[in-house]
mmCIF file of C-alpha atoms in Angstrom:
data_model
loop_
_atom_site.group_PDB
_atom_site.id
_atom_site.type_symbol
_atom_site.label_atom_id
_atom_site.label_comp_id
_atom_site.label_asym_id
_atom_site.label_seq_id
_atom_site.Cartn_x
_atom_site.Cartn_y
_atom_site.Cartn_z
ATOM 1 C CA UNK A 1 10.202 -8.880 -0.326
ATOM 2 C CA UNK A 2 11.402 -5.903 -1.843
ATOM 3 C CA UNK A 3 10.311 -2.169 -2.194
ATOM 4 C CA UNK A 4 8.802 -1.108 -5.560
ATOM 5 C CA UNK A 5 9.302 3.025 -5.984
ATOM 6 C CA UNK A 6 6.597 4.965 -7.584
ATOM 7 C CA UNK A 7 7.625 6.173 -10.882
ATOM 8 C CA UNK A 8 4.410 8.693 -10.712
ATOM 9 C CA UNK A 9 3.580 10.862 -7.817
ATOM 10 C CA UNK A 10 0.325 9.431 -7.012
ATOM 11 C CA UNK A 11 1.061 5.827 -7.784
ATOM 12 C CA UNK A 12 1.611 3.870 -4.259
ATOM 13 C CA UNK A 13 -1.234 2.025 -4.411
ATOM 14 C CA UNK A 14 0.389 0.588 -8.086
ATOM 15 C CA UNK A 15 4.127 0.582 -5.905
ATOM 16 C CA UNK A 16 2.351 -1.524 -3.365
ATOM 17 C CA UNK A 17 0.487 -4.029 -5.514
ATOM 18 C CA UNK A 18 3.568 -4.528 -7.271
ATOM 19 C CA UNK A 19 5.817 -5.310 -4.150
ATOM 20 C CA UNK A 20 3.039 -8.005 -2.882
ATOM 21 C CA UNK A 21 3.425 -9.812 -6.271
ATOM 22 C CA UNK A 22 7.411 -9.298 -7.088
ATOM 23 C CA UNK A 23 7.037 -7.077 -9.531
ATOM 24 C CA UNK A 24 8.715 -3.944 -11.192
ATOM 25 C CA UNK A 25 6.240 -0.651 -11.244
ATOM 26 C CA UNK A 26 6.210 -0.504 -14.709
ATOM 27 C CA UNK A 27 4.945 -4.190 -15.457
ATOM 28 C CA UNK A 28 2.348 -3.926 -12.539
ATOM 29 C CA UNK A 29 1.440 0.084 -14.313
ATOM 30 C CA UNK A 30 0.406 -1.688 -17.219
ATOM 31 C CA UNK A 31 -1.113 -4.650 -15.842
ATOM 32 C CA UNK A 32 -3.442 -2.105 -13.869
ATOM 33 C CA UNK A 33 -4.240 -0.179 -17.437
ATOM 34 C CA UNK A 34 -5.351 -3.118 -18.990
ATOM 35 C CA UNK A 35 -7.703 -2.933 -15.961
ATOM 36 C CA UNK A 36 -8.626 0.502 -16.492
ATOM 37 C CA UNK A 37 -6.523 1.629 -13.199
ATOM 38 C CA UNK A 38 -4.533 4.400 -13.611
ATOM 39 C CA UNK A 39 -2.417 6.123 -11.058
ATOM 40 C CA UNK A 40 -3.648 9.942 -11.847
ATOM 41 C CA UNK A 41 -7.560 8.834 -10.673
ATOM 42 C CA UNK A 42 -7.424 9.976 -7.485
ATOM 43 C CA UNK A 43 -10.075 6.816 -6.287
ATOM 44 C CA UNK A 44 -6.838 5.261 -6.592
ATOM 45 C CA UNK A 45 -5.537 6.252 -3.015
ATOM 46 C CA UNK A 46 -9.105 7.202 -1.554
ATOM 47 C CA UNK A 47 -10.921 3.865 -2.194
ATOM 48 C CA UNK A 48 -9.838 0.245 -1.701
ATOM 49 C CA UNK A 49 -11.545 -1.123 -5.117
ATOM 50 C CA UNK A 50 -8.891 -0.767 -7.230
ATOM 51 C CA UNK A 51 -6.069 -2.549 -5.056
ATOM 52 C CA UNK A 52 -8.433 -5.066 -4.211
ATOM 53 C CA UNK A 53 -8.979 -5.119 -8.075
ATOM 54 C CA UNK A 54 -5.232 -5.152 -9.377
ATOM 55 C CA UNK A 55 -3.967 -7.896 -6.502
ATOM 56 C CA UNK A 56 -6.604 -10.400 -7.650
ATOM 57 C CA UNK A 57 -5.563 -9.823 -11.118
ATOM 58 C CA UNK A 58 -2.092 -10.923 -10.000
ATOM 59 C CA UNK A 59 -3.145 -13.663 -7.926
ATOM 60 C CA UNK A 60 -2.958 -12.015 -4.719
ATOM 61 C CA UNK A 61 -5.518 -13.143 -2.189
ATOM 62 C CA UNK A 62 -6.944 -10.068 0.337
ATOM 63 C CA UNK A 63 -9.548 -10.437 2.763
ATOM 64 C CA UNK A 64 -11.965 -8.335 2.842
ATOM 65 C CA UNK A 65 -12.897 -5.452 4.387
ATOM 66 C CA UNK A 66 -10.362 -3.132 6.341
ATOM 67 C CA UNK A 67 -9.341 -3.535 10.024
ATOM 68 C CA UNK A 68 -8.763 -0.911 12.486
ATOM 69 C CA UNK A 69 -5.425 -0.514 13.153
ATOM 70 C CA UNK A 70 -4.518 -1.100 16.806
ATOM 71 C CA UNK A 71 -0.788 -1.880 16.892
ATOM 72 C CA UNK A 72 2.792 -3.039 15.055
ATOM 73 C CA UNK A 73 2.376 -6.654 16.734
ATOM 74 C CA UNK A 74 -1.326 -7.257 15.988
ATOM 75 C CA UNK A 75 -0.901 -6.834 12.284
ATOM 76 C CA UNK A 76 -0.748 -10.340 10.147
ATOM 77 C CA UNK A 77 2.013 -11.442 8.722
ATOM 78 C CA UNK A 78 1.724 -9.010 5.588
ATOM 79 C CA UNK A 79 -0.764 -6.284 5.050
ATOM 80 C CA UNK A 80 -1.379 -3.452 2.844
ATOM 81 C CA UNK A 81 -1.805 -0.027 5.311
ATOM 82 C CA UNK A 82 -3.047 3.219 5.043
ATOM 83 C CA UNK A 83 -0.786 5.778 6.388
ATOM 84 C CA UNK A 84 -0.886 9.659 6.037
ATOM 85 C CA UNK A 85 -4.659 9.664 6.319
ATOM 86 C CA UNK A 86 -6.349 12.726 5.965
ATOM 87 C CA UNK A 87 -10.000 14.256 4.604
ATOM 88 C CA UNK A 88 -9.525 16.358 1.459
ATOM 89 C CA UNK A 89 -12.890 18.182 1.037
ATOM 90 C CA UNK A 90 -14.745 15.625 3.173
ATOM 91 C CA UNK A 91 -13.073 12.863 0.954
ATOM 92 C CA UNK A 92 -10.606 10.522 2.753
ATOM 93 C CA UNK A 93 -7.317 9.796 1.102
ATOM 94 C CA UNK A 94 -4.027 7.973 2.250
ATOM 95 C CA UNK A 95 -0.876 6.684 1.507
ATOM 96 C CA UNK A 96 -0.564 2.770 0.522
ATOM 97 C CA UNK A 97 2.312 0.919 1.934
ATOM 98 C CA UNK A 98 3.218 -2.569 2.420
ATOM 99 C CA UNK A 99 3.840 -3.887 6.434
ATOM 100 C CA UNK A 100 5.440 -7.881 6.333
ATOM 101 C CA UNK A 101 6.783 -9.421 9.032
ATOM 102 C CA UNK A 102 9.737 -12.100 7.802
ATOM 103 C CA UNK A 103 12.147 -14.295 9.960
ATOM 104 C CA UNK A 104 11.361 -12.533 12.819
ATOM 105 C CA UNK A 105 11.909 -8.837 11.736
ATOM 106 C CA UNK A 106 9.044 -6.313 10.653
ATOM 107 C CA UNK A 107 9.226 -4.023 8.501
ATOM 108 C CA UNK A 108 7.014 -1.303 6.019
ATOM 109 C CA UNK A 109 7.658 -1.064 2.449
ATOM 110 C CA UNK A 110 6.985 2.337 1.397
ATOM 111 C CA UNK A 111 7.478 3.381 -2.493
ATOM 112 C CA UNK A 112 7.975 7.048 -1.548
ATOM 113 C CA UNK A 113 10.361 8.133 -4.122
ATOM 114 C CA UNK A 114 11.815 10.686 -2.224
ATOM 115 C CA UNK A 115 12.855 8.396 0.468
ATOM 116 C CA UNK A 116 16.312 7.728 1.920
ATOM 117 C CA UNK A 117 15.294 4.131 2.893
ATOM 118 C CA UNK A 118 12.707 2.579 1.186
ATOM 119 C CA UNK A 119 12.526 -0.257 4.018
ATOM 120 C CA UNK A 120 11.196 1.909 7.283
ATOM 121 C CA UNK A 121 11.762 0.409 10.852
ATOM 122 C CA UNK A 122 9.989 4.053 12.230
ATOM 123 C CA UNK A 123 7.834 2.479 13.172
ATOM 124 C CA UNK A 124 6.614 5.804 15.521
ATOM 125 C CA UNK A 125 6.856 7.984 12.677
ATOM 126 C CA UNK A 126 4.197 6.267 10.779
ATOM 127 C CA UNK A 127 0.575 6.687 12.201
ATOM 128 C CA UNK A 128 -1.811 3.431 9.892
ATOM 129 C CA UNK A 129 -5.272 4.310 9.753
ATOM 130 C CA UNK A 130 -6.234 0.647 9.108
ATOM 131 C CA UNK A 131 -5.342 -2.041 6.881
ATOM 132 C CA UNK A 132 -6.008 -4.275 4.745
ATOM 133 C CA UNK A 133 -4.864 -8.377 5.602
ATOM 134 C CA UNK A 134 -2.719 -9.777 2.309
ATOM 135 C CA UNK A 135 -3.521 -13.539 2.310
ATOM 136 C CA UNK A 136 -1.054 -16.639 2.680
ATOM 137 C CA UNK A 137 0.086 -16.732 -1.171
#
């Protein structure tokens, strides 16, 4: 699995969706439109409804709810994370990223375009809220 790079400031969640299915950000942008998802509505990266939404749409199964995140090795094999967590006028928003474990080797896809590497191993750097589990499609 590859990174996807937000082409808009506020578009992880979009990035993210688009790395789970193998696609580039600006098929899985318009894929979300014809949805009525958009990466400036900020209930993009404060709620989980419109992920959720957009990976069914491309056949991506989630399960639902959000887990507490309690460490690197208890995370499934792939799972959408919020990092960067933080209450903006008593309204929670985060950063989506993708976490996959492949072969052996984990890793977190963030689409941060400012980014060196786009594929973190800081693992210690990055401090998940919770996440959401990405199912065995």
């Amino acid at each position: 699995m590859t990174p996807v790079i937000q082409e808009e400031p506020t578009g992880c969640g979009i990035a993210a969706c688009a790395a789970l299915a193998g696609l580039d950000y600006d098929t899985a942008r318009t894929r979300a439109a014809a949805l009525g998802i958009h990466a400036n509505d900020r209930t993009l990266w404060s709620q989980t409804s419109h992920v959720r939404a957009l990976l069914a749409h491309l056949g991506i199964e989630v399960l639902e709810g959000e887990q507490p995140f309690i460490g690197w090795d208890a995370l499934p094999g792939r799972a959408l994370l919020a990092i960067k967590w933080r209450l903006i006028d008593g309204v929670p928003f985060w950063h989506w990223v993708v976490f996959v474990r492949e072969a052996g080797e984990s890793v977190v896809l963030d689409s941060k375009a400012a980014l060196r590497h786009n594929v973190r191993r800081d693992f210690g750097r990055m401090k998940p809220k919770w996440f959401i589990t990405i199912g065995p499609n």
